[in-house]
Amino acid sequence: MTAAPPVLEVRGITKRFPGVLANDNINLTLRKGQVLGLLGENGAGKSTLMNMIYGLYTPDEGEILVNGEPVTITGSKDAIELGIGMVHQHFQLVDVLTVTENVMLGNESVSGPFLRRDRARREIEGLSSEYGLDVDPDALISDLPVGIQQRVEIIKALYRHADILILDEPTAVLTPQETRGLFKIMRTLLDKGVSIIFISHKLKEVLEICDDVVVLRRGAVAGHADPKESTEASLASLMVGRDVILEVEKAEATPGDEILNVVNLHVHDDRGLPAVEGVGFGLQRGEILGVAGVQGNGQTELVEALTGMRSVADGHIFIKGEELTGASPRKVTEQGVGHVPEDRQRDGLVSSFTVMHNLVLCTYYQDAFSHSIVVDDRAIADNARELVEQYDVRPPIINNIASGLSGGNQQKVIVAREFSRDVELLIASQPTRGLDVGSIEFIHRQIVGMRDAGAGILLVSSELDEVLSLADRVAVMFEGEIIDILPIQDADRDTVGLRMAGVREQSPMAGET
């Protein structure tokens, strides 16, 4: 069988930043109608490579070819004109605008001084129908679930006539049902001649949807893999250069005293609307309570209320028997609470601070790192060197500014800071988001170790596999409520996935007459 012609080729691409060789002589080929998987550890060079293909960076060496012709891409406008579209992990949508208005942004259809919304609307309807996207052109983005917002991003690329589509961690915030829907859409795109680069840390999905896989390690191509002949374990080993334990190894929990008690909690969102409505649960020492749910169902506001970052409208929060409803973040922290926030850049780091100072944001004023009002930079530096090595922060330069790290390495800094403290209650929201399999393996071991040492763990994750692997009980949030709490032995993927979509447990008598 003759191979399909290449639509995109990268030849000898090299990119350097001060002190870092981000991409080292990389070659890859994407063929027409193919899904090419791109894997690699945090800091392996995936984002840098995609940013050069999409025109956000310029290569130092090498060339890019589109449909066999060398091209120069100096910006995203050049990439779009060449038929290259990119759906970013964090969607580039304006919540207060409609689907049509978002799709038109930057590529407006006009008649004289007037926008031709009607023309754009008809084209969006046509694309939605042709590719099975099922999107209402008149809907406000703020009213759409995450899975539909992602479809809007795909329509944006197709509206600009993209036939090469880069999907960056496209299933990171989707339910299992939404992921299946995305894969169905991807197969329709392939049938229409679109070619896709699929970037993901979810190895099971890479094996299911990709035709070929390229693995980067430390900025260079570590190898290629045929999904038909590969396993999750073999891909993980190729990524990190060693065997990786993909299954979480943990003994049965032995819960102790209650460490967290939440009673009839009500919390409002930034618009003053109810986000958490009547939530109540308990968490014991020595157990992991996983909170599953599609993002936007109140998990963010719940965690912010528990950690003192958001005011409580009604209800009570007790930690170690002491009421801490409305307490300050410092007061909560000093009660032995660790917090890995959902938004690492907004809430987890001071981006203009160095790595070493970010690692003591919660403890810089304590005796270990200060003497009276004088901060002990030597002690802070020693602490940072130890944690950077232990948590494999790359590059391991403690005086680097946090904003200069990749997203995955920023996450490692936060996790290192929170896990290294004397924590009795850990509230971890999306703790492994954006991390590679080797780092996830390490973080999971740390979480289980903290549980076994007697800490209570509240794990909030949109990664259902993560919740099911780590949790001893699973609470499912939907539209601000906890609609079910399941012991782990009853929490299979389909049951939890349905609860995440709002399907409540049906009575055994349902449907009988």
PDB file of N, CA, C and O in Angstrom, residues 432-469:
ATOM      1  N   THR A 432      -1.617  16.732  38.884  1.00  0.00           N
ATOM      2  CA  THR A 432      -0.706  16.242  37.843  1.00  0.00           C
ATOM      3  C   THR A 432      -1.040  16.823  36.467  1.00  0.00           C
ATOM      4  O   THR A 432      -0.557  16.311  35.464  1.00  0.00           O
ATOM      5  N   ARG A 433      -1.833  17.883  36.424  1.00  0.00           N
ATOM      6  CA  ARG A 433      -2.194  18.459  35.119  1.00  0.00           C
ATOM      7  C   ARG A 433      -0.935  18.923  34.394  1.00  0.00           C
ATOM      8  O   ARG A 433      -0.115  19.674  34.915  1.00  0.00           O
ATOM      9  N   GLY A 434      -0.775  18.441  33.165  1.00  0.00           N
ATOM     10  CA  GLY A 434       0.360  18.851  32.349  1.00  0.00           C
ATOM     11  C   GLY A 434       1.644  18.117  32.644  1.00  0.00           C
ATOM     12  O   GLY A 434       2.684  18.442  32.072  1.00  0.00           O
ATOM     13  N   LEU A 435       1.612  17.113  33.542  1.00  0.00           N
ATOM     14  CA  LEU A 435       2.829  16.389  33.878  1.00  0.00           C
ATOM     15  C   LEU A 435       2.960  15.120  33.027  1.00  0.00           C
ATOM     16  O   LEU A 435       1.970  14.524  32.612  1.00  0.00           O
ATOM     17  N   ASP A 436       4.206  14.711  32.802  1.00  0.00           N
ATOM     18  CA  ASP A 436       4.466  13.498  32.034  1.00  0.00           C
ATOM     19  C   ASP A 436       4.312  12.271  32.925  1.00  0.00           C
ATOM     20  O   ASP A 436       4.169  12.374  34.143  1.00  0.00           O
ATOM     21  N   VAL A 437       4.359  11.091  32.293  1.00  0.00           N
ATOM     22  CA  VAL A 437       4.067   9.854  33.035  1.00  0.00           C
ATOM     23  C   VAL A 437       5.068   9.601  34.161  1.00  0.00           C
ATOM     24  O   VAL A 437       4.689   9.094  35.221  1.00  0.00           O
ATOM     25  N   GLY A 438       6.333   9.933  33.960  1.00  0.00           N
ATOM     26  CA  GLY A 438       7.315   9.729  35.018  1.00  0.00           C
ATOM     27  C   GLY A 438       7.026  10.605  36.219  1.00  0.00           C
ATOM     28  O   GLY A 438       7.094  10.151  37.369  1.00  0.00           O
ATOM     29  N   SER A 439       6.681  11.860  35.974  1.00  0.00           N
ATOM     30  CA  SER A 439       6.359  12.780  37.067  1.00  0.00           C
ATOM     31  C   SER A 439       5.056  12.382  37.749  1.00  0.00           C
ATOM     32  O   SER A 439       4.933  12.474  38.983  1.00  0.00           O
ATOM     33  N   ILE A 440       4.076  11.930  36.964  1.00  0.00           N
ATOM     34  CA  ILE A 440       2.806  11.487  37.541  1.00  0.00           C
ATOM     35  C   ILE A 440       3.033  10.296  38.462  1.00  0.00           C
ATOM     36  O   ILE A 440       2.482  10.229  39.573  1.00  0.00           O
ATOM     37  N   GLU A 441       3.851   9.353  38.020  1.00  0.00           N
ATOM     38  CA  GLU A 441       4.180   8.188  38.839  1.00  0.00           C
ATOM     39  C   GLU A 441       4.743   8.638  40.188  1.00  0.00           C
ATOM     40  O   GLU A 441       4.346   8.145  41.254  1.00  0.00           O
ATOM     41  N   PHE A 442       5.674   9.585  40.165  1.00  0.00           N
ATOM     42  CA  PHE A 442       6.310  10.076  41.390  1.00  0.00           C
ATOM     43  C   PHE A 442       5.289  10.769  42.288  1.00  0.00           C
ATOM     44  O   PHE A 442       5.234  10.513  43.507  1.00  0.00           O
ATOM     45  N   ILE A 443       4.456  11.656  41.727  1.00  0.00           N
ATOM     46  CA  ILE A 443       3.467  12.396  42.516  1.00  0.00           C
ATOM     47  C   ILE A 443       2.466  11.437  43.143  1.00  0.00           C
ATOM     48  O   ILE A 443       2.092  11.573  44.315  1.00  0.00           O
ATOM     49  N   HIS A 444       2.015  10.450  42.376  1.00  0.00           N
ATOM     50  CA  HIS A 444       1.058   9.489  42.923  1.00  0.00           C
ATOM     51  C   HIS A 444       1.653   8.729  44.101  1.00  0.00           C
ATOM     52  O   HIS A 444       0.965   8.487  45.110  1.00  0.00           O
ATOM     53  N   ARG A 445       2.925   8.353  43.998  1.00  0.00           N
ATOM     54  CA  ARG A 445       3.571   7.668  45.116  1.00  0.00           C
ATOM     55  C   ARG A 445       3.607   8.563  46.356  1.00  0.00           C
ATOM     56  O   ARG A 445       3.411   8.107  47.483  1.00  0.00           O
ATOM     57  N   GLN A 446       3.878   9.850  46.127  1.00  0.00           N
ATOM     58  CA  GLN A 446       3.937  10.784  47.251  1.00  0.00           C
ATOM     59  C   GLN A 446       2.567  10.920  47.921  1.00  0.00           C
ATOM     60  O   GLN A 446       2.468  10.955  49.156  1.00  0.00           O
ATOM     61  N   ILE A 447       1.510  10.998  47.129  1.00  0.00           N
ATOM     62  CA  ILE A 447       0.158  11.143  47.675  1.00  0.00           C
ATOM     63  C   ILE A 447      -0.216   9.913  48.494  1.00  0.00           C
ATOM     64  O   ILE A 447      -0.732  10.021  49.617  1.00  0.00           O
ATOM     65  N   VAL A 448       0.035   8.728  47.955  1.00  0.00           N
ATOM     66  CA  VAL A 448      -0.267   7.498  48.689  1.00  0.00           C
ATOM     67  C   VAL A 448       0.578   7.421  49.962  1.00  0.00           C
ATOM     68  O   VAL A 448       0.089   7.017  51.029  1.00  0.00           O
ATOM     69  N   GLY A 449       1.847   7.834  49.870  1.00  0.00           N
ATOM     70  CA  GLY A 449       2.708   7.830  51.049  1.00  0.00           C
ATOM     71  C   GLY A 449       2.190   8.761  52.133  1.00  0.00           C
ATOM     72  O   GLY A 449       2.243   8.426  53.329  1.00  0.00           O
ATOM     73  N   MET A 450       1.682   9.923  51.741  1.00  0.00           N
ATOM     74  CA  MET A 450       1.118  10.855  52.724  1.00  0.00           C
ATOM     75  C   MET A 450      -0.127  10.244  53.377  1.00  0.00           C
ATOM     76  O   MET A 450      -0.334  10.360  54.583  1.00  0.00           O
ATOM     77  N   ARG A 451      -0.964   9.594  52.562  1.00  0.00           N
ATOM     78  CA  ARG A 451      -2.140   8.916  53.121  1.00  0.00           C
ATOM     79  C   ARG A 451      -1.724   7.868  54.138  1.00  0.00           C
ATOM     80  O   ARG A 451      -2.271   7.798  55.250  1.00  0.00           O
ATOM     81  N   ASP A 452      -0.750   7.048  53.764  1.00  0.00           N
ATOM     82  CA  ASP A 452      -0.324   5.961  54.642  1.00  0.00           C
ATOM     83  C   ASP A 452       0.340   6.477  55.913  1.00  0.00           C
ATOM     84  O   ASP A 452       0.374   5.774  56.925  1.00  0.00           O
ATOM     85  N   ALA A 453       0.865   7.710  55.847  1.00  0.00           N
ATOM     86  CA  ALA A 453       1.468   8.312  57.043  1.00  0.00           C
ATOM     87  C   ALA A 453       0.425   8.980  57.932  1.00  0.00           C
ATOM     88  O   ALA A 453       0.769   9.543  58.974  1.00  0.00           O
ATOM     89  N   GLY A 454      -0.850   8.955  57.498  1.00  0.00           N
ATOM     90  CA  GLY A 454      -1.921   9.457  58.351  1.00  0.00           C
ATOM     91  C   GLY A 454      -2.534  10.774  57.929  1.00  0.00           C
ATOM     92  O   GLY A 454      -3.395  11.309  58.636  1.00  0.00           O
ATOM     93  N   ALA A 455      -2.129  11.312  56.792  1.00  0.00           N
ATOM     94  CA  ALA A 455      -2.747  12.558  56.308  1.00  0.00           C
ATOM     95  C   ALA A 455      -4.079  12.236  55.629  1.00  0.00           C
ATOM     96  O   ALA A 455      -4.285  11.144  55.089  1.00  0.00           O
ATOM     97  N   GLY A 456      -4.976  13.196  55.657  1.00  0.00           N
ATOM     98  CA  GLY A 456      -6.201  13.105  54.867  1.00  0.00           C
ATOM     99  C   GLY A 456      -5.981  13.812  53.545  1.00  0.00           C
ATOM    100  O   GLY A 456      -5.371  14.883  53.504  1.00  0.00           O
ATOM    101  N   ILE A 457      -6.454  13.212  52.456  1.00  0.00           N
ATOM    102  CA  ILE A 457      -6.221  13.772  51.122  1.00  0.00           C
ATOM    103  C   ILE A 457      -7.551  14.047  50.445  1.00  0.00           C
ATOM    104  O   ILE A 457      -8.379  13.136  50.285  1.00  0.00           O
ATOM    105  N   LEU A 458      -7.780  15.296  50.047  1.00  0.00           N
ATOM    106  CA  LEU A 458      -8.907  15.638  49.182  1.00  0.00           C
ATOM    107  C   LEU A 458      -8.338  15.878  47.795  1.00  0.00           C
ATOM    108  O   LEU A 458      -7.624  16.856  47.565  1.00  0.00           O
ATOM    109  N   LEU A 459      -8.618  14.965  46.879  1.00  0.00           N
ATOM    110  CA  LEU A 459      -8.070  15.010  45.525  1.00  0.00           C
ATOM    111  C   LEU A 459      -9.164  15.446  44.559  1.00  0.00           C
ATOM    112  O   LEU A 459     -10.159  14.738  44.386  1.00  0.00           O
ATOM    113  N   VAL A 460      -8.991  16.599  43.939  1.00  0.00           N
ATOM    114  CA  VAL A 460      -9.931  17.093  42.940  1.00  0.00           C
ATOM    115  C   VAL A 460      -9.258  16.990  41.583  1.00  0.00           C
ATOM    116  O   VAL A 460      -8.199  17.581  41.366  1.00  0.00           O
ATOM    117  N   SER A 461      -9.847  16.216  40.684  1.00  0.00           N
ATOM    118  CA  SER A 461      -9.201  16.006  39.392  1.00  0.00           C
ATOM    119  C   SER A 461     -10.240  15.788  38.308  1.00  0.00           C
ATOM    120  O   SER A 461     -11.244  15.102  38.527  1.00  0.00           O
ATOM    121  N   SER A 462      -9.983  16.390  37.144  1.00  0.00           N
ATOM    122  CA  SER A 462     -10.828  16.122  35.978  1.00  0.00           C
ATOM    123  C   SER A 462     -10.345  14.890  35.237  1.00  0.00           C
ATOM    124  O   SER A 462     -10.972  14.458  34.270  1.00  0.00           O
ATOM    125  N   GLU A 463      -9.207  14.311  35.687  1.00  0.00           N
ATOM    126  CA  GLU A 463      -8.686  13.074  35.118  1.00  0.00           C
ATOM    127  C   GLU A 463      -9.340  11.899  35.840  1.00  0.00           C
ATOM    128  O   GLU A 463      -8.962  11.547  36.949  1.00  0.00           O
ATOM    129  N   LEU A 464     -10.345  11.312  35.214  1.00  0.00           N
ATOM    130  CA  LEU A 464     -11.089  10.252  35.876  1.00  0.00           C
ATOM    131  C   LEU A 464     -10.197   9.069  36.225  1.00  0.00           C
ATOM    132  O   LEU A 464     -10.338   8.468  37.298  1.00  0.00           O
ATOM    133  N   ASP A 465      -9.262   8.729  35.330  1.00  0.00           N
ATOM    134  CA  ASP A 465      -8.358   7.617  35.635  1.00  0.00           C
ATOM    135  C   ASP A 465      -7.557   7.892  36.902  1.00  0.00           C
ATOM    136  O   ASP A 465      -7.288   6.974  37.694  1.00  0.00           O
ATOM    137  N   GLU A 466      -7.168   9.139  37.096  1.00  0.00           N
ATOM    138  CA  GLU A 466      -6.404   9.499  38.288  1.00  0.00           C
ATOM    139  C   GLU A 466      -7.239   9.321  39.549  1.00  0.00           C
ATOM    140  O   GLU A 466      -6.777   8.757  40.554  1.00  0.00           O
ATOM    141  N   VAL A 467      -8.478   9.795  39.505  1.00  0.00           N
ATOM    142  CA  VAL A 467      -9.364   9.650  40.651  1.00  0.00           C
ATOM    143  C   VAL A 467      -9.582   8.173  40.984  1.00  0.00           C
ATOM    144  O   VAL A 467      -9.478   7.745  42.134  1.00  0.00           O
ATOM    145  N   LEU A 468      -9.878   7.372  39.953  1.00  0.00           N
ATOM    146  CA  LEU A 468     -10.170   5.960  40.181  1.00  0.00           C
ATOM    147  C   LEU A 468      -8.939   5.193  40.653  1.00  0.00           C
ATOM    148  O   LEU A 468      -9.064   4.201  41.369  1.00  0.00           O
ATOM    149  N   SER A 469      -7.749   5.638  40.253  1.00  0.00           N
ATOM    150  CA  SER A 469      -6.524   4.958  40.667  1.00  0.00           C
ATOM    151  C   SER A 469      -6.138   5.276  42.104  1.00  0.00           C
ATOM    152  O   SER A 469      -5.617   4.412  42.823  1.00  0.00           O
TER     153      SER A 469
END
